[in-house]
mmCIF file of C-alpha atoms and ligand atoms in Angstrom:
data_model
loop_
_atom_site.group_PDB
_atom_site.id
_atom_site.type_symbol
_atom_site.label_atom_id
_atom_site.label_comp_id
_atom_site.label_asym_id
_atom_site.label_seq_id
_atom_site.Cartn_x
_atom_site.Cartn_y
_atom_site.Cartn_z
ATOM 1 C CA UNK A 258 100.263 92.472 95.340
ATOM 2 C CA UNK A 259 98.651 91.617 92.019
ATOM 3 C CA UNK A 260 95.063 92.762 91.491
ATOM 4 C CA UNK A 261 95.278 93.750 87.806
ATOM 5 C CA UNK A 262 91.855 93.047 86.219
ATOM 6 C CA UNK A 263 90.586 91.305 89.367
ATOM 7 C CA UNK A 264 86.941 91.927 90.241
ATOM 8 C CA UNK A 265 86.298 93.350 93.697
ATOM 9 C CA UNK A 266 82.889 94.001 95.311
ATOM 10 C CA UNK A 267 82.795 96.249 98.376
ATOM 11 C CA UNK A 268 79.602 96.840 100.347
ATOM 12 C CA UNK A 269 79.540 100.218 102.072
ATOM 13 C CA UNK A 270 82.194 101.535 99.706
ATOM 14 C CA UNK A 271 81.044 105.148 99.437
ATOM 15 C CA UNK A 272 82.799 106.584 102.506
ATOM 16 C CA UNK A 273 85.318 105.727 105.205
ATOM 17 C CA UNK A 274 87.037 102.334 105.217
ATOM 18 C CA UNK A 275 85.152 101.021 102.164
ATOM 19 C CA UNK A 276 86.074 104.060 100.060
ATOM 20 C CA UNK A 277 89.750 103.879 101.078
ATOM 21 C CA UNK A 278 89.770 100.198 100.156
ATOM 22 C CA UNK A 279 88.101 100.879 96.796
ATOM 23 C CA UNK A 280 90.798 103.469 96.008
ATOM 24 C CA UNK A 281 93.561 101.045 96.986
ATOM 25 C CA UNK A 282 92.198 98.259 94.765
ATOM 26 C CA UNK A 283 91.687 100.673 91.840
ATOM 27 C CA UNK A 284 95.308 101.834 92.206
ATOM 28 C CA UNK A 285 96.350 98.184 91.852
ATOM 29 C CA UNK A 286 94.412 97.804 88.592
ATOM 30 C CA UNK A 287 91.276 96.035 89.860
ATOM 31 C CA UNK A 288 87.697 96.511 88.653
ATOM 32 C CA UNK A 289 85.692 97.616 91.672
ATOM 33 C CA UNK A 290 81.988 97.690 92.511
ATOM 34 C CA UNK A 291 81.002 99.797 95.545
ATOM 35 C CA UNK A 292 77.614 100.017 97.217
ATOM 36 C CA UNK A 293 75.791 102.281 99.642
ATOM 37 C CA UNK A 294 72.244 103.478 100.267
ATOM 38 C CA UNK A 295 72.863 107.079 99.354
ATOM 39 C CA UNK A 296 73.338 107.867 95.628
ATOM 40 C CA UNK A 297 74.945 111.231 96.398
ATOM 41 C CA UNK A 298 77.663 109.613 98.548
ATOM 42 C CA UNK A 299 78.369 107.164 95.739
ATOM 43 C CA UNK A 300 78.613 110.029 93.209
ATOM 44 C CA UNK A 301 81.077 111.828 95.501
ATOM 45 C CA UNK A 302 83.138 108.642 95.797
ATOM 46 C CA UNK A 303 83.158 108.264 92.000
ATOM 47 C CA UNK A 304 84.232 111.909 91.626
ATOM 48 C CA UNK A 305 87.151 111.287 94.021
ATOM 49 C CA UNK A 306 88.319 108.065 92.413
ATOM 50 C CA UNK A 307 87.702 108.969 88.741
ATOM 51 C CA UNK A 308 88.241 105.624 87.055
ATOM 52 C CA UNK A 309 86.395 103.716 84.326
ATOM 53 C CA UNK A 310 87.070 100.615 86.427
ATOM 54 C CA UNK A 311 84.858 101.898 89.266
ATOM 55 C CA UNK A 312 81.171 100.894 89.305
ATOM 56 C CA UNK A 313 78.629 102.236 91.791
ATOM 57 C CA UNK A 314 75.454 100.458 92.873
ATOM 58 C CA UNK A 315 72.757 101.957 95.098
ATOM 59 C CA UNK A 316 71.898 98.990 97.284
ATOM 60 C CA UNK A 317 70.564 98.900 100.825
ATOM 61 C CA UNK A 318 72.124 95.823 102.341
ATOM 62 C CA UNK A 319 69.692 95.697 105.270
ATOM 63 C CA UNK A 320 66.975 93.943 103.252
ATOM 64 C CA UNK A 321 66.833 91.228 100.609
ATOM 65 C CA UNK A 322 65.343 93.536 97.955
ATOM 66 C CA UNK A 323 68.352 95.846 98.318
ATOM 67 C CA UNK A 324 70.780 92.941 98.165
ATOM 68 C CA UNK A 325 69.003 91.706 95.007
ATOM 69 C CA UNK A 326 69.912 94.994 93.290
ATOM 70 C CA UNK A 327 73.605 94.240 93.838
ATOM 71 C CA UNK A 328 73.118 90.615 92.829
ATOM 72 C CA UNK A 329 71.530 91.718 89.531
ATOM 73 C CA UNK A 330 74.254 94.302 88.854
ATOM 74 C CA UNK A 331 76.945 91.645 89.327
ATOM 75 C CA UNK A 332 75.044 89.121 87.188
ATOM 76 C CA UNK A 333 74.489 91.715 84.426
ATOM 77 C CA UNK A 334 78.202 92.476 84.282
ATOM 78 C CA UNK A 335 78.927 88.768 83.770
ATOM 79 C CA UNK A 336 81.911 88.794 86.107
ATOM 80 C CA UNK A 337 83.269 86.301 88.572
ATOM 81 C CA UNK A 338 84.118 87.985 91.871
ATOM 82 C CA UNK A 339 87.736 87.609 93.011
ATOM 83 C CA UNK A 340 87.352 89.591 96.238
ATOM 84 C CA UNK A 341 84.185 90.235 98.232
ATOM 85 C CA UNK A 342 84.567 92.793 101.018
ATOM 86 C CA UNK A 343 81.514 92.741 103.328
ATOM 87 C CA UNK A 344 82.067 96.078 104.993
ATOM 88 C CA UNK A 345 78.760 98.017 105.202
ATOM 89 C CA UNK A 346 77.931 98.719 108.804
ATOM 90 C CA UNK A 347 76.134 101.040 111.138
ATOM 91 C CA UNK A 348 76.441 101.783 114.844
ATOM 92 C CA UNK A 349 74.221 103.376 117.476
ATOM 93 C CA UNK A 350 75.666 103.693 120.960
ATOM 94 C CA UNK A 351 73.225 103.733 123.859
ATOM 95 C CA UNK A 352 72.779 102.082 127.227
ATOM 96 C CA UNK A 353 70.587 98.987 127.259
ATOM 97 C CA UNK A 354 67.909 101.038 129.013
ATOM 98 C CA UNK A 355 67.786 103.468 126.087
ATOM 99 C CA UNK A 356 68.141 101.238 123.015
ATOM 100 C CA UNK A 357 65.045 101.387 120.798
ATOM 101 C CA UNK A 358 63.694 98.587 118.642
ATOM 102 C CA UNK A 359 64.550 100.693 115.590
ATOM 103 C CA UNK A 360 68.200 101.040 116.713
ATOM 104 C CA UNK A 361 68.371 97.301 117.369
ATOM 105 C CA UNK A 362 66.866 96.350 114.000
ATOM 106 C CA UNK A 363 68.962 98.846 112.010
ATOM 107 C CA UNK A 364 72.210 97.419 113.403
ATOM 108 C CA UNK A 365 71.286 93.735 113.168
ATOM 109 C CA UNK A 366 69.719 94.142 109.717
ATOM 110 C CA UNK A 367 72.712 95.967 108.262
ATOM 111 C CA UNK A 368 75.638 94.407 110.093
ATOM 112 C CA UNK A 369 74.475 90.785 110.398
ATOM 113 C CA UNK A 370 71.551 90.021 108.088
ATOM 114 C CA UNK A 371 73.002 92.219 105.328
ATOM 115 C CA UNK A 372 76.444 90.626 105.383
ATOM 116 C CA UNK A 373 75.022 87.115 105.717
ATOM 117 C CA UNK A 374 72.620 87.340 102.772
ATOM 118 C CA UNK A 375 75.031 89.286 100.563
ATOM 119 C CA UNK A 376 77.469 86.432 101.130
ATOM 120 C CA UNK A 377 74.795 83.831 100.377
ATOM 121 C CA UNK A 378 73.469 85.560 97.241
ATOM 122 C CA UNK A 379 76.896 86.373 95.757
ATOM 123 C CA UNK A 380 78.503 83.001 96.479
ATOM 124 C CA UNK A 381 77.466 81.572 93.088
ATOM 125 C CA UNK A 382 79.337 84.473 91.453
ATOM 126 C CA UNK A 383 82.490 84.027 93.554
ATOM 127 C CA UNK A 384 85.538 82.678 91.777
ATOM 128 C CA UNK A 385 86.971 79.489 93.251
ATOM 129 C CA UNK A 386 90.222 80.472 94.936
ATOM 130 C CA UNK A 387 88.917 83.960 95.700
ATOM 131 C CA UNK A 388 88.896 85.846 98.988
ATOM 132 C CA UNK A 389 86.134 87.112 101.259
ATOM 133 C CA UNK A 390 86.735 89.692 103.967
ATOM 134 C CA UNK A 391 84.388 90.860 106.685
ATOM 135 C CA UNK A 392 84.718 94.146 108.565
ATOM 136 C CA UNK A 393 84.092 93.346 112.184
ATOM 137 C CA UNK A 394 85.429 95.400 115.106
ATOM 138 C CA UNK A 395 87.506 95.144 118.251
ATOM 139 C CA UNK A 396 84.191 95.586 120.095
ATOM 140 C CA UNK A 397 83.178 92.059 119.027
ATOM 141 C CA UNK A 398 85.125 90.737 121.999
ATOM 142 C CA UNK A 399 85.030 93.811 124.262
ATOM 143 C CA UNK A 400 82.285 94.846 126.664
ATOM 144 C CA UNK A 401 82.254 98.627 126.349
ATOM 145 C CA UNK A 402 79.400 100.577 127.921
ATOM 146 C CA UNK A 403 76.730 101.612 125.428
ATOM 147 C CA UNK A 404 77.856 99.117 122.780
ATOM 148 C CA UNK A 405 75.649 96.126 123.649
ATOM 149 C CA UNK A 406 73.834 95.850 120.322
ATOM 150 C CA UNK A 407 76.712 96.925 118.076
ATOM 151 C CA UNK A 408 79.111 94.522 119.836
ATOM 152 C CA UNK A 409 76.566 91.712 119.548
ATOM 153 C CA UNK A 410 76.276 92.303 115.786
ATOM 154 C CA UNK A 411 80.034 92.093 115.337
ATOM 155 C CA UNK A 412 80.282 88.996 117.549
ATOM 156 C CA UNK A 413 77.629 87.337 115.386
ATOM 157 C CA UNK A 414 79.470 88.408 112.245
ATOM 158 C CA UNK A 415 82.709 86.826 113.466
ATOM 159 C CA UNK A 416 80.987 83.489 113.937
ATOM 160 C CA UNK A 417 79.381 83.648 110.483
ATOM 161 C CA UNK A 418 82.782 84.447 108.946
ATOM 162 C CA UNK A 419 84.544 81.593 110.745
ATOM 163 C CA UNK A 420 81.913 79.077 109.632
ATOM 164 C CA UNK A 421 81.986 80.471 106.088
ATOM 165 C CA UNK A 422 85.756 79.863 106.071
ATOM 166 C CA UNK A 423 85.133 76.220 106.947
ATOM 167 C CA UNK A 424 82.270 75.781 104.478
ATOM 168 C CA UNK A 425 84.223 77.278 101.578
ATOM 169 C CA UNK A 426 87.479 75.327 101.817
ATOM 170 C CA UNK A 427 86.394 72.978 99.021
ATOM 171 C CA UNK A 428 86.195 75.976 96.704
ATOM 172 C CA UNK A 429 89.576 77.240 97.980
ATOM 173 C CA UNK A 430 87.921 80.512 98.963
ATOM 174 C CA UNK A 431 89.668 82.076 101.939
ATOM 175 C CA UNK A 432 87.510 83.978 104.423
ATOM 176 C CA UNK A 433 88.971 86.365 106.989
ATOM 177 C CA UNK A 434 87.904 89.078 109.395
ATOM 178 C CA UNK A 435 89.421 92.540 109.736
ATOM 179 C CA UNK A 436 88.668 94.110 113.112
ATOM 180 C CA UNK A 437 89.519 97.791 113.229
ATOM 181 C CA UNK A 438 89.960 99.703 116.433
ATOM 182 C CA UNK A 439 89.038 103.399 116.392
ATOM 183 C CA UNK A 440 89.395 104.737 112.837
ATOM 184 C CA UNK A 441 88.663 108.295 111.724
ATOM 185 C CA UNK A 442 85.362 107.953 109.797
ATOM 186 C CA UNK A 443 81.742 109.082 110.103
ATOM 187 C CA UNK A 444 80.989 106.174 112.448
ATOM 188 C CA UNK A 445 83.726 107.284 114.850
ATOM 189 C CA UNK A 446 82.441 110.884 114.686
ATOM 190 C CA UNK A 447 78.973 109.694 115.696
ATOM 191 C CA UNK A 448 80.310 107.472 118.493
ATOM 192 C CA UNK A 449 82.850 109.979 119.779
ATOM 193 C CA UNK A 450 81.489 113.427 118.909
ATOM 194 C CA UNK A 451 83.724 115.708 121.024
ATOM 195 C CA UNK A 452 87.461 116.439 120.702
ATOM 196 C CA UNK A 453 87.919 115.547 124.363
ATOM 197 C CA UNK A 454 86.317 112.128 123.886
ATOM 198 C CA UNK A 455 88.390 111.568 120.748
ATOM 199 C CA UNK A 456 91.595 112.365 122.664
ATOM 200 C CA UNK A 457 90.556 109.847 125.294
ATOM 201 C CA UNK A 458 89.972 107.144 122.655
ATOM 202 C CA UNK A 459 93.339 107.924 121.049
ATOM 203 C CA UNK A 460 95.068 107.695 124.429
ATOM 204 C CA UNK A 461 93.521 104.263 124.985
ATOM 205 C CA UNK A 462 95.522 102.817 122.077
ATOM 206 C CA UNK A 463 99.151 101.781 122.474
ATOM 207 C CA UNK A 464 100.080 103.983 119.496
ATOM 208 C CA UNK A 465 98.241 106.968 121.059
ATOM 209 C CA UNK A 466 96.201 107.839 118.013
ATOM 210 C CA UNK A 467 93.152 106.766 116.063
ATOM 211 C CA UNK A 468 93.741 104.955 112.784
ATOM 212 C CA UNK A 469 92.993 106.226 109.304
ATOM 213 C CA UNK A 470 90.946 104.319 106.729
ATOM 214 C CA UNK A 471 94.000 103.716 104.497
ATOM 215 C CA UNK A 472 95.540 101.604 107.238
ATOM 216 C CA UNK A 473 92.530 99.285 107.197
ATOM 217 C CA UNK A 474 92.552 99.237 103.391
ATOM 218 C CA UNK A 475 96.181 98.027 103.355
ATOM 219 C CA UNK A 476 95.221 95.150 105.648
ATOM 220 C CA UNK A 477 92.288 94.190 103.430
ATOM 221 C CA UNK A 478 94.544 94.115 100.359
ATOM 222 C CA UNK A 479 97.080 91.982 102.212
ATOM 223 C CA UNK A 480 94.448 89.447 103.323
ATOM 224 C CA UNK A 481 92.926 89.389 99.823
ATOM 225 C CA UNK A 482 96.298 88.797 98.196
ATOM 226 C CA UNK A 483 98.450 85.701 97.629
ATOM 227 C CA UNK A 484 100.700 86.987 100.407
ATOM 228 C CA UNK A 485 97.996 85.678 102.765
ATOM 229 C CA UNK A 486 97.610 82.340 100.944
ATOM 230 C CA UNK A 487 97.856 80.318 104.191
ATOM 231 C CA UNK A 488 95.487 82.550 106.177
ATOM 232 C CA UNK A 489 91.814 81.643 106.477
ATOM 233 C CA UNK A 490 89.214 81.777 109.242
ATOM 234 C CA UNK A 491 91.221 84.291 111.218
ATOM 235 C CA UNK A 492 90.520 87.685 112.735
ATOM 236 C CA UNK A 493 93.168 90.352 112.295
ATOM 237 C CA UNK A 494 93.023 93.235 114.783
ATOM 238 C CA UNK A 495 94.037 96.544 113.195
ATOM 239 C CA UNK A 496 93.704 98.682 116.261
ATOM 240 C CA UNK A 497 96.939 100.461 117.136
ATOM 241 C CA UNK A 498 97.297 98.052 120.029
ATOM 242 C CA UNK A 499 93.930 99.117 121.537
ATOM 243 C CA UNK A 500 92.757 95.618 122.462
ATOM 244 C CA UNK A 501 95.850 94.413 124.273
ATOM 245 C CA UNK A 502 97.214 97.717 125.550
ATOM 246 C CA UNK A 503 98.260 97.431 129.192
ATOM 247 C CA UNK A 504 96.859 100.687 130.555
ATOM 248 C CA UNK A 505 98.823 102.082 133.488
HETATM 249 N N1 LIG B 76 85.450 103.705 112.144
HETATM 250 C C1 LIG B 76 85.678 102.885 113.146
HETATM 251 O O1 LIG B 76 86.220 103.295 114.194
HETATM 252 C C2 LIG B 76 85.315 101.439 113.004
HETATM 253 C C3 LIG B 76 85.827 100.548 113.956
HETATM 254 C C4 LIG B 76 85.505 99.201 113.844
HETATM 255 C C5 LIG B 76 84.699 98.757 112.811
HETATM 256 N N2 LIG B 76 84.188 99.645 111.917
HETATM 257 C C6 LIG B 76 83.346 99.115 110.851
HETATM 258 O O2 LIG B 76 83.840 99.562 109.609
HETATM 259 C C7 LIG B 76 82.809 99.460 108.616
HETATM 260 C C8 LIG B 76 82.826 100.714 107.752
HETATM 261 O O3 LIG B 76 82.470 101.822 108.558
HETATM 262 P P1 LIG B 76 83.269 103.208 108.497
HETATM 263 O O4 LIG B 76 83.946 103.360 109.794
HETATM 264 O O5 LIG B 76 84.040 103.303 107.254
HETATM 265 O O6 LIG B 76 82.051 104.246 108.526
HETATM 266 P P2 LIG B 76 81.311 105.066 107.374
HETATM 267 O O7 LIG B 76 82.226 106.055 106.772
HETATM 268 O O8 LIG B 76 80.052 105.547 108.010
HETATM 269 O O9 LIG B 76 80.990 103.971 106.254
HETATM 270 C C9 LIG B 76 79.869 103.133 106.304
HETATM 271 C C10 LIG B 76 79.560 102.679 104.884
HETATM 272 O O10 LIG B 76 78.505 101.717 104.940
HETATM 273 C C11 LIG B 76 77.428 102.183 104.104
HETATM 274 N N3 LIG B 76 76.185 101.690 104.671
HETATM 275 C C12 LIG B 76 75.663 101.903 105.913
HETATM 276 N N4 LIG B 76 74.468 101.273 106.027
HETATM 277 C C13 LIG B 76 74.248 100.642 104.847
HETATM 278 C C14 LIG B 76 73.199 99.843 104.333
HETATM 279 N N5 LIG B 76 72.112 99.542 105.049
HETATM 280 N N6 LIG B 76 73.318 99.378 103.061
HETATM 281 C C15 LIG B 76 74.408 99.661 102.301
HETATM 282 N N7 LIG B 76 75.412 100.419 102.733
HETATM 283 C C16 LIG B 76 75.343 100.905 103.985
HETATM 284 C C17 LIG B 76 77.569 103.698 104.091
HETATM 285 O O11 LIG B 76 76.925 104.305 102.976
HETATM 286 P P3 LIG B 76 75.427 104.903 103.055
HETATM 287 O O12 LIG B 76 75.321 105.640 104.371
HETATM 288 O O13 LIG B 76 75.289 105.786 101.873
HETATM 289 O O14 LIG B 76 74.518 103.743 102.979
HETATM 290 C C18 LIG B 76 79.083 103.822 103.988
HETATM 291 O O15 LIG B 76 79.507 103.594 102.669
HETATM 292 C C19 LIG B 76 81.519 99.207 109.406
HETATM 293 O O16 LIG B 76 81.178 97.849 109.305
HETATM 294 C C20 LIG B 76 81.903 99.552 110.831
HETATM 295 O O17 LIG B 76 81.113 98.857 111.763
HETATM 296 C C21 LIG B 76 84.484 100.967 111.991
#
């Protein structure tokens, strides 16, 4: 896969799946911009990656002012974006009876509004023929207890991505969705805090384990590459068989 000197923007690139993907693109010779709300997390990511081709931007994707910071950073660098990875996300798991307005707004503002307006604002900077990837989730089509709001955000995101794929064909920009199953990151730790619960989640996958962020990163690079030149508007499950596993 050829990413030498390609320009890659990753929202939510300071930890977890976004960080693993940033590392993978840097290893392939790309110039990478990563975002997050927390400057310290971004500094830690930069200290791990150690590359002059890595750029960090403190940008809260949940509001237009935060997205404008990223927009300005991209404009100031004068680049055209080859790959846009809309990955920033947050999850709060609670029964419908217990969900607060703040939980609801945080998830919709980050996962849906953030991805939508980052896409809209960065489209003028996207290179024709480039690739856009969204991080959704297997929960977009599941109906797990306690995941009503989070699942709804990912369902909404899938529809936005599919329509973006159709709207961007004239520019030859491919748009695809990566839907991870359980992957060992901070979000999984917050959703599944005990070892017992984690073992249960692992046992619910066909491969009997949770995934690691590198495995999602590899999928993102594949979908962003010419190897996926005939793939657009699709959702790729990267879930160890979780979604279709025939539980006995
Ligand atoms: N791990 C899983 O099992 C799993 C499964 C399916 C889908 N996903 C999805 O994968 C994506 C990445 O999550 P992860 O699992 O890698 O968890 P993570 O390690 O918690 O990463 C989340 C990233 O998003 C950033 N972020 C959160 N809110 C943000 C905001 N308002 N503005 C900008 N950046 C923000 C975080 O940085 P700051 O906190 O510093 O802002 C961090 O870089 C999410 O969209 C998540 O829904 C995860």
